[in-house]
XYZ file of C-alpha atoms in Angstrom:
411
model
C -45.460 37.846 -59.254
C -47.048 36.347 -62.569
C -48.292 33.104 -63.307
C -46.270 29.802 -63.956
C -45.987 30.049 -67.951
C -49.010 27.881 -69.291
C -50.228 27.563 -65.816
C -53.637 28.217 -67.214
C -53.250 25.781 -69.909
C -51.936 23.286 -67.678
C -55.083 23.332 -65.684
C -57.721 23.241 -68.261
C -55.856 20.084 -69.553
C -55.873 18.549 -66.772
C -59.558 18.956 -65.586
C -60.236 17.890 -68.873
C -58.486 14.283 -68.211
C -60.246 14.685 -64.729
C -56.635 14.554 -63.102
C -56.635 14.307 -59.216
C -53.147 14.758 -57.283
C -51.306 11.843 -56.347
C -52.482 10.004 -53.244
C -51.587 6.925 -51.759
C -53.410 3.785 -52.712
C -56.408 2.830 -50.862
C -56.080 0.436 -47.997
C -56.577 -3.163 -48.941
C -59.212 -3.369 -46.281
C -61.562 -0.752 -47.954
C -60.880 -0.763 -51.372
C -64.128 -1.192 -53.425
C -65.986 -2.853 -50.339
C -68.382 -1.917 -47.506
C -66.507 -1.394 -44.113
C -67.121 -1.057 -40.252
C -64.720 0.746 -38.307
C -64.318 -0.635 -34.943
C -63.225 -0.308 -31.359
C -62.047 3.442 -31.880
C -63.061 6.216 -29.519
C -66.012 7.979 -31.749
C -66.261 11.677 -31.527
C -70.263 12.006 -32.763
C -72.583 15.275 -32.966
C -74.086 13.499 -29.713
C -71.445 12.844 -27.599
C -68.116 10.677 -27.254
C -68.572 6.976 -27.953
C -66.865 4.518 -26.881
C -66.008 1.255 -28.104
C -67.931 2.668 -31.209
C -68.470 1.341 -34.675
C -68.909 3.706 -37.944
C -69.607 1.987 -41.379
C -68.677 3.380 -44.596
C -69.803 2.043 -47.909
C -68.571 3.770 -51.281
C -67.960 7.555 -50.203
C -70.350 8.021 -47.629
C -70.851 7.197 -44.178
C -74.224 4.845 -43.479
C -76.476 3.621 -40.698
C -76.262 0.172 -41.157
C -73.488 -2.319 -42.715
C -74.263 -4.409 -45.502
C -73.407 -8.439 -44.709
C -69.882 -8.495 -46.991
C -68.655 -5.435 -44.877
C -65.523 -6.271 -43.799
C -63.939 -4.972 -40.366
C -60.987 -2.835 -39.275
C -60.270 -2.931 -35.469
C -58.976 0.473 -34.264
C -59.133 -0.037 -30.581
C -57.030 2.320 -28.273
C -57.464 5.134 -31.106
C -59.359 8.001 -31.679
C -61.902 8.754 -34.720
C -62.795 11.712 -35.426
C -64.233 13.843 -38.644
C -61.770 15.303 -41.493
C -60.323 18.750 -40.674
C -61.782 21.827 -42.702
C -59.825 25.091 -42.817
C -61.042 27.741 -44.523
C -57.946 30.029 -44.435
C -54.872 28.544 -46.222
C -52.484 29.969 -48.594
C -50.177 26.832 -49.807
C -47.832 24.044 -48.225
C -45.926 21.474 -49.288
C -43.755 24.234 -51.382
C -46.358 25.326 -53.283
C -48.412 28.488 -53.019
C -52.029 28.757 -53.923
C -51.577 32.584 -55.283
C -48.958 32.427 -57.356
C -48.510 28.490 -58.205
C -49.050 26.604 -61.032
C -52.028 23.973 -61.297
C -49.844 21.516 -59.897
C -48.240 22.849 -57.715
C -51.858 24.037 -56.028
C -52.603 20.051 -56.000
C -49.508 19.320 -54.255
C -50.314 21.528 -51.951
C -53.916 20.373 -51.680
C -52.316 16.752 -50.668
C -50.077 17.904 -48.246
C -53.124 19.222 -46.284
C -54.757 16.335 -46.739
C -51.861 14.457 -45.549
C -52.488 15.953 -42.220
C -56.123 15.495 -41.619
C -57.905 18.799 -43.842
C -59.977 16.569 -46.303
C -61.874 20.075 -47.411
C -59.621 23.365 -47.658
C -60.464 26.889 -49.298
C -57.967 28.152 -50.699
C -56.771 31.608 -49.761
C -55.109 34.179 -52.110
C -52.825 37.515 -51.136
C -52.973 40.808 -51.968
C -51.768 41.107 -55.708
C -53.195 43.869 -58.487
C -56.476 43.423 -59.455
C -55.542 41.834 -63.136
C -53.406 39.054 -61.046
C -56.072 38.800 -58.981
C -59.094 37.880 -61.546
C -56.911 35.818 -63.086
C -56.233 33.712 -60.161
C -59.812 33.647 -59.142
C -60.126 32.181 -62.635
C -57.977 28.523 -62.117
C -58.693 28.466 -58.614
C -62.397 28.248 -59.505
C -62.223 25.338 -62.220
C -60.271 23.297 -59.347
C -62.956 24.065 -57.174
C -65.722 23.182 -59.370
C -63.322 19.663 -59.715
C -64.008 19.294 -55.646
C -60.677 19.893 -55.100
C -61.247 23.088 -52.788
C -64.330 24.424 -51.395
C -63.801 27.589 -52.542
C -61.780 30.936 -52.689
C -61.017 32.794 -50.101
C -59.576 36.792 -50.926
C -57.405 37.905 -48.419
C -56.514 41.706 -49.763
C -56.208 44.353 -51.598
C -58.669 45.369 -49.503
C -56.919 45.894 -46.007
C -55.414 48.636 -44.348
C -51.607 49.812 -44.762
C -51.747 50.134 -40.936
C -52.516 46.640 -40.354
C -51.063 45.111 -43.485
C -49.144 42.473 -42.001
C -47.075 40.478 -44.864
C -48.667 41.957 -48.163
C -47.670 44.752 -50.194
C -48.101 48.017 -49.427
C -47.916 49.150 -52.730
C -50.692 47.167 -54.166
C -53.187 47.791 -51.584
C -56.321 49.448 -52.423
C -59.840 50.940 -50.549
C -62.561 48.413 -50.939
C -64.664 49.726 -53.843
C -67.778 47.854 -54.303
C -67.252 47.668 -57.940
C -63.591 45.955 -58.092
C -65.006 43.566 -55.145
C -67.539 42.284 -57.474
C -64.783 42.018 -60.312
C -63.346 39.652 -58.354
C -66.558 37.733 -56.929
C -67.740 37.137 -60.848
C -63.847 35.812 -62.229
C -65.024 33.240 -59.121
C -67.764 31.892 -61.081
C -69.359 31.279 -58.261
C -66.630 29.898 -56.219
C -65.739 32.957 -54.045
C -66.165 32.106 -50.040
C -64.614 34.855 -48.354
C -63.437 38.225 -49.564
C -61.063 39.850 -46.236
C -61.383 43.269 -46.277
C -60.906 46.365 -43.250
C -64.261 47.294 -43.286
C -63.710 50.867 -41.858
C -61.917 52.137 -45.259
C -63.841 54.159 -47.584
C -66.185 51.649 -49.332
C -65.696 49.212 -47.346
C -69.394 49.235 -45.545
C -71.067 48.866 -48.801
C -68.868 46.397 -49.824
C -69.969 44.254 -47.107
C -73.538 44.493 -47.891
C -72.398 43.776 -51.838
C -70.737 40.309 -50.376
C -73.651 39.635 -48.230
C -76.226 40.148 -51.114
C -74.317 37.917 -53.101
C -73.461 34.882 -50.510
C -70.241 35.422 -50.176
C -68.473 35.800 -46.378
C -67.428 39.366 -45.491
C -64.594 39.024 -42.963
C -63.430 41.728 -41.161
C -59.540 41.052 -40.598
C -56.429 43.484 -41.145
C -58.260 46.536 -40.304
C -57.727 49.290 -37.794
C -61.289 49.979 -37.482
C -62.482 51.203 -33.963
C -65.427 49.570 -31.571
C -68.056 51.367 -33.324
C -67.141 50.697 -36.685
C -66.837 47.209 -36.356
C -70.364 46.596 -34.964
C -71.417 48.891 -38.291
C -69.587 46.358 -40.481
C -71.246 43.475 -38.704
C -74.434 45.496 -38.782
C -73.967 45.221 -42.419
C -73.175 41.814 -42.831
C -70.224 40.804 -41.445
C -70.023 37.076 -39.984
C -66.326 36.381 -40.019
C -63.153 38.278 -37.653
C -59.941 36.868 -40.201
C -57.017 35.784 -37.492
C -58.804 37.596 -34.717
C -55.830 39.295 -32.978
C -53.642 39.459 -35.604
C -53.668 42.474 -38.141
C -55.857 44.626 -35.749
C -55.661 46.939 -32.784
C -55.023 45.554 -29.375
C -58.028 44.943 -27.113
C -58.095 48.124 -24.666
C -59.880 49.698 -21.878
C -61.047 52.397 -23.121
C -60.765 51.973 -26.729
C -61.706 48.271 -27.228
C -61.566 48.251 -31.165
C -62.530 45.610 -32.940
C -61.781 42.580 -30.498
C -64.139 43.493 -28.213
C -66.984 43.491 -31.060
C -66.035 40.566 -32.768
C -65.740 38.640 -29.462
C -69.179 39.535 -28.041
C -70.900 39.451 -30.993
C -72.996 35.624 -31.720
C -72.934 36.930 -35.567
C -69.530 36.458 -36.138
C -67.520 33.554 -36.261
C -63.305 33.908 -35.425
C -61.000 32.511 -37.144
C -57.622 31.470 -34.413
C -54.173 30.005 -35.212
C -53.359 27.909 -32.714
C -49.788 27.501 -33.603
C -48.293 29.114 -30.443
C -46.475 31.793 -32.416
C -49.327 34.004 -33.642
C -51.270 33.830 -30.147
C -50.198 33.486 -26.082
C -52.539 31.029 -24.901
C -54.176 32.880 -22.624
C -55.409 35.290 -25.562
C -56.411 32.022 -27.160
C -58.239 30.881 -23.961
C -60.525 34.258 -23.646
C -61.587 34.196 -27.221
C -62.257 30.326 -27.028
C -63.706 30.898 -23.368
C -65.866 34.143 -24.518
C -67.107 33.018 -28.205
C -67.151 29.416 -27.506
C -66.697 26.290 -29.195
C -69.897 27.315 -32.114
C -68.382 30.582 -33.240
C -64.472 29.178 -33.280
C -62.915 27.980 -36.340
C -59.268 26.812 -36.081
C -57.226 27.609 -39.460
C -53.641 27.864 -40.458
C -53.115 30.859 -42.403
C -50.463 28.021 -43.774
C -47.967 29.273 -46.698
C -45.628 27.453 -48.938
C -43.542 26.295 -46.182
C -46.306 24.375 -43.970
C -45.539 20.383 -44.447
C -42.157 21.267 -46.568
C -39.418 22.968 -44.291
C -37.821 25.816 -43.372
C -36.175 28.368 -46.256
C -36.243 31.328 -48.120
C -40.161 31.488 -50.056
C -42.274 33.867 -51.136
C -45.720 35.324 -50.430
C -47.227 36.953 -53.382
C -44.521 39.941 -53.982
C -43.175 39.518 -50.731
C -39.736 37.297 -49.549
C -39.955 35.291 -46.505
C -37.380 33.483 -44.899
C -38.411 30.594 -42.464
C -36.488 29.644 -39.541
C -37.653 27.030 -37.073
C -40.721 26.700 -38.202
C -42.014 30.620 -38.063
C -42.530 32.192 -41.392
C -41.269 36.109 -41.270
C -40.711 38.845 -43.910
C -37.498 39.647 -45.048
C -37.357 42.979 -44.618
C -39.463 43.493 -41.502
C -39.338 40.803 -39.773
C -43.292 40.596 -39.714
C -44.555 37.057 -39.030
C -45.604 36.241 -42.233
C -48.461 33.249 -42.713
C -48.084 29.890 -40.774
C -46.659 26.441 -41.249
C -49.195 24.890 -39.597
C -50.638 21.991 -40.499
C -54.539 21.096 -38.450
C -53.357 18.024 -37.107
C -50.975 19.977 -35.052
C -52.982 22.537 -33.492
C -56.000 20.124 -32.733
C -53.015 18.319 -30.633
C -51.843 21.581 -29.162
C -55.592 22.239 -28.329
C -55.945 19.314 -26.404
C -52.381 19.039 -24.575
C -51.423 22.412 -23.682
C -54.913 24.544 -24.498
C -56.579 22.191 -21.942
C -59.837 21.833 -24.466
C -61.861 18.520 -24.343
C -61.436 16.555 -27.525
C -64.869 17.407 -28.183
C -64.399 21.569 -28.044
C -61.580 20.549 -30.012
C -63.434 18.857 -33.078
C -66.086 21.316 -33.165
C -63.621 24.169 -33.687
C -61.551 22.485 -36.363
C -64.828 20.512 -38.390
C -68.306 21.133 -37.340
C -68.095 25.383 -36.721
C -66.320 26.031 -40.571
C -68.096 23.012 -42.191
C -71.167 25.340 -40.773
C -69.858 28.617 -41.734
C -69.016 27.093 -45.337
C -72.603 25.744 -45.724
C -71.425 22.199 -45.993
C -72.729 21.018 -42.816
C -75.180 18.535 -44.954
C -71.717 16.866 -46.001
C -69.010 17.219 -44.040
C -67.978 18.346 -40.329
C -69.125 15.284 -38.391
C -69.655 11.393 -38.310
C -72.721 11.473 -39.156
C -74.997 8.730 -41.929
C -75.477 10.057 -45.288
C -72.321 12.467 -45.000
C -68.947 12.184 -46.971
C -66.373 9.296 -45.411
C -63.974 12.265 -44.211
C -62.324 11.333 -40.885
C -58.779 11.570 -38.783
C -57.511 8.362 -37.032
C -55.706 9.558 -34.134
C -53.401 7.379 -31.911
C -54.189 7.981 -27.664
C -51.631 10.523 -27.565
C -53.265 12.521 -30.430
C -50.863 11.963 -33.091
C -51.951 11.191 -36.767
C -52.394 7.824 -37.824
C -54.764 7.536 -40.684
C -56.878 10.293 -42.781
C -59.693 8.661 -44.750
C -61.520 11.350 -47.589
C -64.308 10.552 -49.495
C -64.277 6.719 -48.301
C -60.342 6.322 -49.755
C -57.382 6.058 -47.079
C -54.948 8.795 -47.564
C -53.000 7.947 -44.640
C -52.757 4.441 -42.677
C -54.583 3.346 -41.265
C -50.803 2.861 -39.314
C -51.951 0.760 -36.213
C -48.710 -0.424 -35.068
């Protein structure tokens, strides 16, 4: 697939006029004035407050409230910080590889919509031209604040373990196209994907590594042995762990088995209860723990929009019941989960404390990200980003950057 005609156009006008996509207006209670957010449940780096108080003032969270702070009650609800997901390809109808500017925004607010107030923004495999391109808009809107970055799932990958990309376009990770696409990033590449055990694809992690940028080892049929070489290397990050990669075994435990017992890496899970059984979700959350976790989507167009016919990159997908699968194949093909949802699913039917629960969907990728200064917890001096949850964990407000989103609906 190509471009949007005059996508790039479109978005150099509009960071020019500083456009933002459309969000609700700010709740009367906040707008332009210092507030205290009261009575709510208060998930902090510290512990679980009750009865607890948080005061915001501009777009930042302080210590102390000023006298003309004004007070919202939120008793019998839960506050917790904004979501961060660091693998998403689109929602909301839109797709993040192949969309126009605007449609990338709209699907930027859909996520936000549902509690991910900071979002990287994950391409598919595509040729290298596409590719570079891509890397190009996607970086302006992240030097805009709209995402945190780029994340580059394929070429790289094996055809063994390619899941829904194209065959055709998939390619051994040379070092030198891997830094053609970490310079179109200007900067802005988080995450390059790649199956480490393909010729290349060693030095390739040490090229990522030198450069700042997370290797993740993901879609790769790589055995035990090469895996800890790739994380010898440089690898920090196991993309879907699971998924795209050789089942864990007795005798030939591939790469699960390293990623898992390895405090280095960091795996990525989507608890949607499609892609994993729970109890697989249970021994990587029980073995890795809550610090090396980080829920994600893997969302495509579909997530927040409805089920369809869409595509991913090249690919068709046809969604039914809210699982995404290829056309041809069948293969499950991205998510259409949203992170409100699976922090609910990992508190009703995962059986995780609320606490487990906000660590693996904030604090552990606001960490792996490098934004732990800003965002991942309730914490003075860090961004206003929070989720307002009712006491049966459903969504009732999303605050970002000190500006209501969502709610807050108390009633």
């Amino acid at each position: 697939m190509t471009d949007a005609p005059g996508a790039r156009d479109s978005v150099d006008m509009r960071l020019r006029r500083g456009a933002r996509p459309a969000t609700s207006h700010p709740h009367p209670a906040t707008a332009g004035h210092p507030t205290v957010l009261t009575g709510a449940t208060v998930v902090l780096p510290t512990g679980t407050v009750e009865d607890g108080r948080l005061t915001i003032d501009g777009t930042r969270i302080t210590g102390t409230a000023p006298e003309n702070a004004q007070a919202v009650d939120l008793t019998g609800h839960w506050l917790i910080p904004g979501f961060v997901d660091i693998h998403n390809h689109g929602g909301g109808g839109a797709s993040f590889t192949s969309g126009s500017v605007e449609d990338i925004l709209k699907g930027i607010h859909t996520h936000r919509l549902h509690g991910t107030t900071t979002l990287v923004a994950s391409t598919v495999t595509g040729d290298m031209d596409f590719l570079t391109q891509r890397a190009g808009l996607l970086s302006e809107l992240a030097e805009q604040g709209e995402i945190a970055g780029i994340h580059f799932e394929g070429p790289f990958i094996s055809p063994c373990r390619k899941g829904a990309h194209s065959e055709a376009l998939l390619r051994d990770p040379d070092p030198a196209e891997v830094r053609k696409l970490i310079d179109a990033a200007r900067g802005r590449a988080t995450m390059v994907t790649l199956a480490t055990e393909l010729p290349g694809g060693i030095d390739s992690v040490r090229l990522l590594a030198e450069h700042g940028v997370i290797a993740a080892i993901g879609h790769t049929d790589a055995t035990y042995e090469q895996t800890v070489e790739a994380i010898d290397a440089g690898a920090t990050v196991a993309t879907h762990l699971f998924n795209a990669m050789p089942p864990l075994g007795h005798r030939s435990p591939g790469p699960i088995a390293a990623l898992l017992e390895d405090d280095r890496i960091t795996v990525e899970l989507i608890n949607d209860g499609t892609h994993l059984h729970p109890a697989a979700l249970q021994l990587a959350f029980h073995r890795a723990g809550a610090d090396r976790v980080a829920f994600i989507t893997d969302a495509m167009d579909a997530a927040g929009f409805g089920d369809g016919r869409y595509w991913l990159g090249p690919l068709e997908v046809e969604v039914a019941e809210g699982v995404a699968r290829l056309l041809t194949d069948g293969t499950i093909a991205g998510s259409t989960l949203t992170l409100d949802r699976a922090f609910k699913r990992a508190v009703t039917v995962d059986g995780l404390s609320v606490e487990d629960a906000v660590t693996a969907l904030s604090a552990t990728p606001a960490r792996l990200l490098g934004m732990d200064d800003r965002i991942g917890s309730l914490e003075p001096g860090k961004d206003a980003d929070l989720v307002l949850l009712d006491a049966d964990y459903e969504l009732k407000g999303v605050m970002r950057r000190g500006e209501w989103l969502v709610g807050p609906q108390l009633h």
